[in-house]
PDB file of C-alpha atoms in Angstrom:
ATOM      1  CA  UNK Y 277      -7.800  -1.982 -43.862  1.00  0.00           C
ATOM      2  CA  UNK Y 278      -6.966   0.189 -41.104  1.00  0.00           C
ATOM      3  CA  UNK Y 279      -5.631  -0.790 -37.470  1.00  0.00           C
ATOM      4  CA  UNK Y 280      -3.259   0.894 -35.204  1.00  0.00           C
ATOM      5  CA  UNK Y 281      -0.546  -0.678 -32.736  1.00  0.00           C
ATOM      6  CA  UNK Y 282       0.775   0.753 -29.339  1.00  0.00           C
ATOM      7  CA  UNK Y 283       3.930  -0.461 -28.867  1.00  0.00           C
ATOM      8  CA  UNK Y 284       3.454  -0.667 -24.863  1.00  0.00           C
ATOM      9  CA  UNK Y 285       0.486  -1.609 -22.987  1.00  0.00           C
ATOM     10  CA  UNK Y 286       2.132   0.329 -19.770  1.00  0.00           C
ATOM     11  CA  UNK Y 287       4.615   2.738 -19.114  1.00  0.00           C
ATOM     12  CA  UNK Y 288       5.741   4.576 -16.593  1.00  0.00           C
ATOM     13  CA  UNK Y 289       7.671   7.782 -16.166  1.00  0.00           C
ATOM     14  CA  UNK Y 290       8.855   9.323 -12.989  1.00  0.00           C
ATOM     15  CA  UNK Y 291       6.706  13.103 -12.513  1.00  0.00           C
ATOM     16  CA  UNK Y 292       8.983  15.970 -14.305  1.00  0.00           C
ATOM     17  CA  UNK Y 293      10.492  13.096 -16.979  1.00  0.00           C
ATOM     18  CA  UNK Y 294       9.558  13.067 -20.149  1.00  0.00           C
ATOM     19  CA  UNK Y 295       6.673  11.181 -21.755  1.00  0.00           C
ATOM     20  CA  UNK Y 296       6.898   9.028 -24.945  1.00  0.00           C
ATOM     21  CA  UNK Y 297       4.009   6.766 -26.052  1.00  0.00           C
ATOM     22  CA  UNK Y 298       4.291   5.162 -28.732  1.00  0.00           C
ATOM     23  CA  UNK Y 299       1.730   3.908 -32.178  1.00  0.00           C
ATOM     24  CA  UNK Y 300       2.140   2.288 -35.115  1.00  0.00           C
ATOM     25  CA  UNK Y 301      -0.671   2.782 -37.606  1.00  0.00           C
ATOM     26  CA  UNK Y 302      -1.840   0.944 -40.796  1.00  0.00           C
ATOM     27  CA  UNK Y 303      -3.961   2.112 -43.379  1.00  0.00           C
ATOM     28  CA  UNK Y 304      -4.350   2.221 -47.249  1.00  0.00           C
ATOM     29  CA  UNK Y 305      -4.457   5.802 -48.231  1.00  0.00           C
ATOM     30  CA  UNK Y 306      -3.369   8.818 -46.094  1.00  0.00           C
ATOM     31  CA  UNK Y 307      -4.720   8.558 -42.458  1.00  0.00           C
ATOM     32  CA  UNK Y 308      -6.716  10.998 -39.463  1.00  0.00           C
ATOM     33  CA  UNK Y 309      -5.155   9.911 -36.676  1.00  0.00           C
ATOM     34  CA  UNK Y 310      -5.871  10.652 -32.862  1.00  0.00           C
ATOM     35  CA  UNK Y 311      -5.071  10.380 -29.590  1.00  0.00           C
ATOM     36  CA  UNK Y 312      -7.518   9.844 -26.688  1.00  0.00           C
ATOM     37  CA  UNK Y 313      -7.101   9.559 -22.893  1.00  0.00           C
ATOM     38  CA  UNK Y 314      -9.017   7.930 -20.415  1.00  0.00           C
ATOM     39  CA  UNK Y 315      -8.438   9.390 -16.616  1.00  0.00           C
ATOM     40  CA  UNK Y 316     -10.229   6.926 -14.181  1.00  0.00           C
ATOM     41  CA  UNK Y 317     -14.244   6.207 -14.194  1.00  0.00           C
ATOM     42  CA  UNK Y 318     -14.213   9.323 -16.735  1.00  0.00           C
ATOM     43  CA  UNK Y 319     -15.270   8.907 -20.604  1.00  0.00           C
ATOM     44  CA  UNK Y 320     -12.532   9.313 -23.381  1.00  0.00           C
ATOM     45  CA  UNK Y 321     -11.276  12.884 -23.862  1.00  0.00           C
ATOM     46  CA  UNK Y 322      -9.776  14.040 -27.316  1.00  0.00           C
ATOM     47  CA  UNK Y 323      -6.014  15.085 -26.762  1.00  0.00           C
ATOM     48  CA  UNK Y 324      -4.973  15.872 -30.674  1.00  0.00           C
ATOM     49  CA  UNK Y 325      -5.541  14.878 -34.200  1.00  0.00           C
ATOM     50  CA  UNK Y 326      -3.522  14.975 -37.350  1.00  0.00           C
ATOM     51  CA  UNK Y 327      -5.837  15.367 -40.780  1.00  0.00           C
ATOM     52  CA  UNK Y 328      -3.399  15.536 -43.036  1.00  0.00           C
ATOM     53  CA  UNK Y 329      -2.442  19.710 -42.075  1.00  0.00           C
ATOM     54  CA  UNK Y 330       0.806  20.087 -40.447  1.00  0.00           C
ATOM     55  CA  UNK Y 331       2.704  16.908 -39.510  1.00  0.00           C
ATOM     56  CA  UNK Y 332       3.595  18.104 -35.839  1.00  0.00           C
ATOM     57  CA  UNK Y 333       0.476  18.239 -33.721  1.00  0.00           C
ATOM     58  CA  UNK Y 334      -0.139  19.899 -30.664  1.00  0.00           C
ATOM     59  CA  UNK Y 335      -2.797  18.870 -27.986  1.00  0.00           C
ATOM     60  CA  UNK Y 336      -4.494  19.493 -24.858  1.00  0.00           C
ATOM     61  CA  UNK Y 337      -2.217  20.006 -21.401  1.00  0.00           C
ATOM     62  CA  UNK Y 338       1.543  19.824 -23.227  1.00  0.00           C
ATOM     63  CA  UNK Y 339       1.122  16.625 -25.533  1.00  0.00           C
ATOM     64  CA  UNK Y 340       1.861  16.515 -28.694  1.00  0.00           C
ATOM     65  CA  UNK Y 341       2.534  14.151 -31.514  1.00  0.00           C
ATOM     66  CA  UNK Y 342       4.150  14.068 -34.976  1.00  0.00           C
ATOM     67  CA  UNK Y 343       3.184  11.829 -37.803  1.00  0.00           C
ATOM     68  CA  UNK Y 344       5.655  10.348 -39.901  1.00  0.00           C
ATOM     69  CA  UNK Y 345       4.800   8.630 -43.247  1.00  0.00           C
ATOM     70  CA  UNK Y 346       8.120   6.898 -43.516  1.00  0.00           C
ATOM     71  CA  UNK Y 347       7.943   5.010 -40.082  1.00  0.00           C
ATOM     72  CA  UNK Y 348       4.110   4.813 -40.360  1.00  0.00           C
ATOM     73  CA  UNK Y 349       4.164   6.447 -36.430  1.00  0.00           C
ATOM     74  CA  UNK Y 350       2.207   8.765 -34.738  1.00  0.00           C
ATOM     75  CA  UNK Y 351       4.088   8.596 -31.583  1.00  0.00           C
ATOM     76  CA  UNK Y 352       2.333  10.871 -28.455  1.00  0.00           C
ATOM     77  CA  UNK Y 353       5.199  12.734 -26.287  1.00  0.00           C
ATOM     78  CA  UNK Y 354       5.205  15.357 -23.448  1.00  0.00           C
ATOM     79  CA  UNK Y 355       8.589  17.159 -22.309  1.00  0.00           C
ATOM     80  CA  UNK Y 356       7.730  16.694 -18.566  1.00  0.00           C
ATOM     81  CA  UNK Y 357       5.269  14.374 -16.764  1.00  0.00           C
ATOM     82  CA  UNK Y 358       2.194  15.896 -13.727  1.00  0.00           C
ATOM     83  CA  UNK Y 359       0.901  13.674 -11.913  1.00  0.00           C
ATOM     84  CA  UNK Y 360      -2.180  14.190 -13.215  1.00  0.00           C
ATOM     85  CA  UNK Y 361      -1.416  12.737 -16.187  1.00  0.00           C
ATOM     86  CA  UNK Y 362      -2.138   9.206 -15.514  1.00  0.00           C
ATOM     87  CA  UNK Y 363      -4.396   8.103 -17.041  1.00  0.00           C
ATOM     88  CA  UNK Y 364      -5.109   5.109 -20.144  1.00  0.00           C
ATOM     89  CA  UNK Y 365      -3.789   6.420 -23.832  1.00  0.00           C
ATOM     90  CA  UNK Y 366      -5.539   5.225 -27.015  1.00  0.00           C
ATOM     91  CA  UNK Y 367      -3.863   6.090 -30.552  1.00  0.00           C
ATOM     92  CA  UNK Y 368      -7.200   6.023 -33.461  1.00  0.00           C
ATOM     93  CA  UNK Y 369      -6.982   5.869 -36.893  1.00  0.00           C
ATOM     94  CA  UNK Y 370     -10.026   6.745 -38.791  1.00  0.00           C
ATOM     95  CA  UNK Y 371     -11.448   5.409 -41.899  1.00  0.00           C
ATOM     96  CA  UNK Y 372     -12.851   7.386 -45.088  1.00  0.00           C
ATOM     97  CA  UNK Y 373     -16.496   6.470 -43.512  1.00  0.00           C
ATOM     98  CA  UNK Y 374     -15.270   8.042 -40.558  1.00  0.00           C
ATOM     99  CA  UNK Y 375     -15.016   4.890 -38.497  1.00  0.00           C
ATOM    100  CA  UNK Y 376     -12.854   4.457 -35.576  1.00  0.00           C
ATOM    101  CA  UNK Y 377     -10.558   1.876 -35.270  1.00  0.00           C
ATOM    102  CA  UNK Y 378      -8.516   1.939 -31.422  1.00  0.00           C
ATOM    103  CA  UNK Y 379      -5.552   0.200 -30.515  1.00  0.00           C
ATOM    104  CA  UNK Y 380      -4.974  -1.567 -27.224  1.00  0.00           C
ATOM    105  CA  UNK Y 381      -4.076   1.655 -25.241  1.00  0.00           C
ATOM    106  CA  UNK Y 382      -0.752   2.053 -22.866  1.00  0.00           C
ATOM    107  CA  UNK Y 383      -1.468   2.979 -19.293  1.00  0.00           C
ATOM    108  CA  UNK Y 384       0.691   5.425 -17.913  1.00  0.00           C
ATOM    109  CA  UNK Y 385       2.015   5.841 -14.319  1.00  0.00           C
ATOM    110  CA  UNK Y 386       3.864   8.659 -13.147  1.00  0.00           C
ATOM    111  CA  UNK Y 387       5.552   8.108 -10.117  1.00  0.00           C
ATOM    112  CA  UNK Y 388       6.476  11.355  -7.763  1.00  0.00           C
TER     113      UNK Y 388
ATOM    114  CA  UNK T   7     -23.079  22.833 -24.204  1.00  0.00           C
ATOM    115  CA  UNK T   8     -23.625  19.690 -22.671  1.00  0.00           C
ATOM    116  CA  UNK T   9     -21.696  16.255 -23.575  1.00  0.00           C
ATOM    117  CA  UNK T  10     -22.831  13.165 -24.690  1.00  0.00           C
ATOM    118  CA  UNK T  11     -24.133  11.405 -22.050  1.00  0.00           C
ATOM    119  CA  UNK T  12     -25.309   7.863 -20.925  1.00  0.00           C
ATOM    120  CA  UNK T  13     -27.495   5.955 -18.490  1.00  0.00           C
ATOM    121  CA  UNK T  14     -26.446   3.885 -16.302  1.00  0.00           C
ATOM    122  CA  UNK T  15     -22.648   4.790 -15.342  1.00  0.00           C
ATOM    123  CA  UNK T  16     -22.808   1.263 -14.018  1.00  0.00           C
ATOM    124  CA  UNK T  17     -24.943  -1.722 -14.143  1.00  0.00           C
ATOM    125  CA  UNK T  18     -24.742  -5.364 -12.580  1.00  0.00           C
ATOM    126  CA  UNK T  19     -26.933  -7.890 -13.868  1.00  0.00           C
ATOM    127  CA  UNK T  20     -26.947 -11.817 -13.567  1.00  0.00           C
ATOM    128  CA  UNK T  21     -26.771 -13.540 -16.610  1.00  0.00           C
ATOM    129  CA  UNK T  22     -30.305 -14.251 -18.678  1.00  0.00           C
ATOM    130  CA  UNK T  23     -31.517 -10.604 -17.819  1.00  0.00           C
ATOM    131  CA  UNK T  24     -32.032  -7.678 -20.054  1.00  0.00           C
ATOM    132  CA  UNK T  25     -30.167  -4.192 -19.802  1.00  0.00           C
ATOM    133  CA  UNK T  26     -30.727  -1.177 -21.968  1.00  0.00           C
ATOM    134  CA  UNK T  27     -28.321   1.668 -22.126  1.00  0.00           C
ATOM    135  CA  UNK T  28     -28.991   4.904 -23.097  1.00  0.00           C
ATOM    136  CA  UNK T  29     -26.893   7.637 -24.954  1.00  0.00           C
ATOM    137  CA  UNK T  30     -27.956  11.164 -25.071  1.00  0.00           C
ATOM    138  CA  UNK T  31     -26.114  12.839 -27.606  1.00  0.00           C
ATOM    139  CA  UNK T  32     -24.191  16.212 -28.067  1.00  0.00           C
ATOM    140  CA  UNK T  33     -27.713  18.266 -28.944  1.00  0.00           C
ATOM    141  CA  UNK T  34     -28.014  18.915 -32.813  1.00  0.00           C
ATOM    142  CA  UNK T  35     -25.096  15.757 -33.536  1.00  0.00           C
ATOM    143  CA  UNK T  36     -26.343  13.725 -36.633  1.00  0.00           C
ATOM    144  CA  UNK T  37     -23.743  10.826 -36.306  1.00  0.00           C
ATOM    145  CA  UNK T  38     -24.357   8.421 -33.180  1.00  0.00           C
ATOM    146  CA  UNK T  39     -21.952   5.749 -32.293  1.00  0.00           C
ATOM    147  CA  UNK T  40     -21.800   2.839 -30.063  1.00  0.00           C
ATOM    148  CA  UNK T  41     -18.175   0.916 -29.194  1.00  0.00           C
ATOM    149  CA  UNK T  42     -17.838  -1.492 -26.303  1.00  0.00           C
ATOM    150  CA  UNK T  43     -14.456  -2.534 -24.924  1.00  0.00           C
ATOM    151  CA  UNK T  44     -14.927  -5.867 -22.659  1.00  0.00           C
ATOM    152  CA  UNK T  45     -11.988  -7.002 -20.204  1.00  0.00           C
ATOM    153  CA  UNK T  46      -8.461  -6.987 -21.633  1.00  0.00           C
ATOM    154  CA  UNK T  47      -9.253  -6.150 -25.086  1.00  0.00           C
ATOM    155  CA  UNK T  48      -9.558  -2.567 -27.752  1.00  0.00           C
ATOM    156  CA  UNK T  49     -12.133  -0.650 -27.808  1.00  0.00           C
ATOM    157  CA  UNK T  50     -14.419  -1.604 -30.804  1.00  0.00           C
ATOM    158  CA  UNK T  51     -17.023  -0.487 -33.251  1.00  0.00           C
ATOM    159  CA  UNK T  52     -20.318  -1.815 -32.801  1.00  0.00           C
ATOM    160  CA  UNK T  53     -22.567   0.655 -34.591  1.00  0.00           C
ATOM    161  CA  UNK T  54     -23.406   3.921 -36.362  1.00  0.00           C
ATOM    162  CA  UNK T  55     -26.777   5.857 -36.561  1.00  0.00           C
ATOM    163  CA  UNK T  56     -27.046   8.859 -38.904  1.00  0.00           C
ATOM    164  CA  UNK T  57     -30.191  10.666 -37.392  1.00  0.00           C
ATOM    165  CA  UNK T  58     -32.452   7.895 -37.375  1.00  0.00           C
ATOM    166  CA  UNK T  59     -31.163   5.459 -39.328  1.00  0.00           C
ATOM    167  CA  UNK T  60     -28.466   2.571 -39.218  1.00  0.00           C
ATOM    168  CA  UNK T  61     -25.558   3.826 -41.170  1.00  0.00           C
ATOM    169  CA  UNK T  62     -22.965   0.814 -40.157  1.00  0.00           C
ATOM    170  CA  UNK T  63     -24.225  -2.108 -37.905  1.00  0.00           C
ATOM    171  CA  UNK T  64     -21.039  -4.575 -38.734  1.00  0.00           C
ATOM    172  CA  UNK T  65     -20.035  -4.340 -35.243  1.00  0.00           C
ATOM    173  CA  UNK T  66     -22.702  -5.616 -33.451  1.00  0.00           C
ATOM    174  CA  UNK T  67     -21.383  -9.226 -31.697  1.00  0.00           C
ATOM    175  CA  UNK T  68     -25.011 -10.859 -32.467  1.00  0.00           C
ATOM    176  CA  UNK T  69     -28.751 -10.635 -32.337  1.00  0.00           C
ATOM    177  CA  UNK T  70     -29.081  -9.927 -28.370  1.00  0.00           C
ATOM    178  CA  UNK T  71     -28.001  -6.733 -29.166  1.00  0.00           C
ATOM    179  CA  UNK T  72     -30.508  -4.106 -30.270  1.00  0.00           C
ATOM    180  CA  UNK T  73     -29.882  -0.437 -31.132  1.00  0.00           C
ATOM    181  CA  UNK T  74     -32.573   2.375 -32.193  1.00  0.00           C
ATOM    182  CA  UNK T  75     -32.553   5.818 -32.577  1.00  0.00           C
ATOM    183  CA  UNK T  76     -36.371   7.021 -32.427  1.00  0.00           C
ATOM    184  CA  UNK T  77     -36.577  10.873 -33.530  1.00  0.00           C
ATOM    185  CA  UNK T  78     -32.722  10.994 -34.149  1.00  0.00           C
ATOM    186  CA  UNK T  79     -32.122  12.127 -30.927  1.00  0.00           C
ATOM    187  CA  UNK T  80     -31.286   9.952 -27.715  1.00  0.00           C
ATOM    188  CA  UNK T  81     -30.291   6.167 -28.452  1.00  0.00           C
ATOM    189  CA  UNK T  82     -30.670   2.920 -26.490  1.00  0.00           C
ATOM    190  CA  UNK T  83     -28.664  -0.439 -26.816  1.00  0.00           C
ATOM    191  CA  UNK T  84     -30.712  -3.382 -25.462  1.00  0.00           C
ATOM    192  CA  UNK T  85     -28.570  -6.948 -24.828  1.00  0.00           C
ATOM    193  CA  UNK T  86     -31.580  -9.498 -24.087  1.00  0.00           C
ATOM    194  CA  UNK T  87     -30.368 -12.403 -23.115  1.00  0.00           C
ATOM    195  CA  UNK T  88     -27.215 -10.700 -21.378  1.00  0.00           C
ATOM    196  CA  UNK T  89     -24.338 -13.423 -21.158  1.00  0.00           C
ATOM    197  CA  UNK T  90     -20.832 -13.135 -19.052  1.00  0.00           C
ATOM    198  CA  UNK T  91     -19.060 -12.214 -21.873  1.00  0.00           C
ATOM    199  CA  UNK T  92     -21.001  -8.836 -22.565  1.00  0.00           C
ATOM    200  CA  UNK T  93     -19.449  -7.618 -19.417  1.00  0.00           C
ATOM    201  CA  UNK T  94     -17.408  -4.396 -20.556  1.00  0.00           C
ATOM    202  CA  UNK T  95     -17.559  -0.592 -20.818  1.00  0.00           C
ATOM    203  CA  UNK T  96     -20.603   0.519 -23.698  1.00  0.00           C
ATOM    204  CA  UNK T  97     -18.985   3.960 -24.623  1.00  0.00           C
ATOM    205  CA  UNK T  98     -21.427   6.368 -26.880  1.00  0.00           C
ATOM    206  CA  UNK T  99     -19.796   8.980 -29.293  1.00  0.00           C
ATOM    207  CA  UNK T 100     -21.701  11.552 -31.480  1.00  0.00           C
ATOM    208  CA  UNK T 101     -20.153  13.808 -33.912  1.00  0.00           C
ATOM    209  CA  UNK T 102     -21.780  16.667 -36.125  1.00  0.00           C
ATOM    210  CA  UNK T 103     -20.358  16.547 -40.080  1.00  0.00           C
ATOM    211  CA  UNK T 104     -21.361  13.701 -41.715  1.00  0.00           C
ATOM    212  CA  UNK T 105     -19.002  11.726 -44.709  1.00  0.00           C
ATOM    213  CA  UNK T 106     -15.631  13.783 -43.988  1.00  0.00           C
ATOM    214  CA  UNK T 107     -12.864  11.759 -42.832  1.00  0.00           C
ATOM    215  CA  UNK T 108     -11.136  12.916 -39.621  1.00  0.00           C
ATOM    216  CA  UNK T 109     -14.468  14.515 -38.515  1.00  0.00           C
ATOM    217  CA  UNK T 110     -13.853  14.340 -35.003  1.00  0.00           C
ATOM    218  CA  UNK T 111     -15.932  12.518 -32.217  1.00  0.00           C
ATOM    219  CA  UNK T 112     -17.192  12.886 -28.889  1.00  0.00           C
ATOM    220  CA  UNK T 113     -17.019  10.257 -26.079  1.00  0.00           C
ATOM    221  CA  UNK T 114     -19.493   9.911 -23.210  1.00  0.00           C
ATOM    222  CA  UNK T 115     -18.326   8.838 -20.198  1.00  0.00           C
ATOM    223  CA  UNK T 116     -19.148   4.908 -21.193  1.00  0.00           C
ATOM    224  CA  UNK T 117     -21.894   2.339 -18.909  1.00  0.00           C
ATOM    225  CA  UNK T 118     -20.247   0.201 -17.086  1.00  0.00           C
ATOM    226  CA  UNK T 119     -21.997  -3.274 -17.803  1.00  0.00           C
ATOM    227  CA  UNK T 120     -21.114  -6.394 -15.237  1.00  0.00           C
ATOM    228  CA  UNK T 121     -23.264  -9.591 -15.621  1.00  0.00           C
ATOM    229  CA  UNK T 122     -22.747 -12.055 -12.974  1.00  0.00           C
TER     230      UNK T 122
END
């Protein structure tokens, strides 16, 4: 079975720091994993995915994670918060029928 | 190219009455999904539609839920009785390769569903 965990259900990160959110996934054969963000009263926008290519990712607007087999992580960072990156994170792992399985999501804050 | 879509963005309702939501999805998607997240908890799966047809309906909480996909294109989700613990955000997703793992999917902007 598959299932991912985020670590934190909020962090927050003062605006120029850097960002680190951070998932735990689960799954019985090699994984597609993704990150999703949720900005306020919008819909859920695809940041990155890993499918099994190259193990460091790069996304949308600076983010990027790296999977690691060992630790079972697919941790989302940024070297330096904006403001308008608040917003809800939500680390997916998909199955081999191409379901979707979320984890709780971490809100971030970025204070200015 | 337009997104997926729904209808309503919000909805409140008082408990016994019906609501239908409706996903429009990215034009010439196969694969429509429906997840729901309701206060506090993950977003979850509730169903799949390849064209017309129910590929994965494990999700759904019970039988006041009703999805259907006439013509493959736009969807609806009907909860008849609705009951307070429906309240949540209905998000649609569509997504154009069928069977590949990692295929990646689209989000609407999710309805809004509170039932008072």
């Amino acid at each position: 079975a598959q299932s991912v965990t985020q670590l934190d259900s909020h962090v927050s990160v003062s605006e120029g720091t850097p960002v680190l959110l951070r998932c735990n996934y689960s799954s019985s054969y090699s994984p597609s994993l993704f990150w999703y963000v949720q900005h306020p009263n919008k819909g859920l926008q695809l940041l990155l995915k890993y499918t099994s290519a190259a193990t460091l990712v790069k996304g949308i607007n600076g983010f990027e994670a790296e999977f690691k087999k060992s630790e079972t992580s697919f941790h989302l960072t940024k070297p330096s918060a904006h403001m308008s990156d608040a917003a809800e994170y939500f680390c997916v792992v998909s199955d081999r029928r191409n379901q979707f399985y979320f984890g709780t999501g971490t809100s971030l804050t970025v204070i200015p | 190219e337009a997104g997926v879509t729904q209808f309503p963005s919000h909805s409140v309702i008082e408990k016994g009455q019906t609501v239908t939501l409706r996903c429009d999805p990215i034009s010439g998607h196969d694969n429509l999904y429906w997840y729901r997240r309701v206060m506090g908890k993950e977003i979850k799966f509730l169903l799949h539609f390849v064209k017309e047809s129910k590929q994965d309906e494990s999700g759904m909480p019970n039988n006041r839920f009703l999805a259907e996909r006439t013509g493959g294109t736009y969807s609806t989700l009907k909860v008849q009785p609705a009951e307070l613990e429906d309240s949540g955000v209905y998000f649609c997703a569509s997504s154009q390769v069928r069977g590949f793992s990692g295929n990646t999917i689209y989000f609407g902007e999710g309805s809004w569903l509170t039932v008072v």
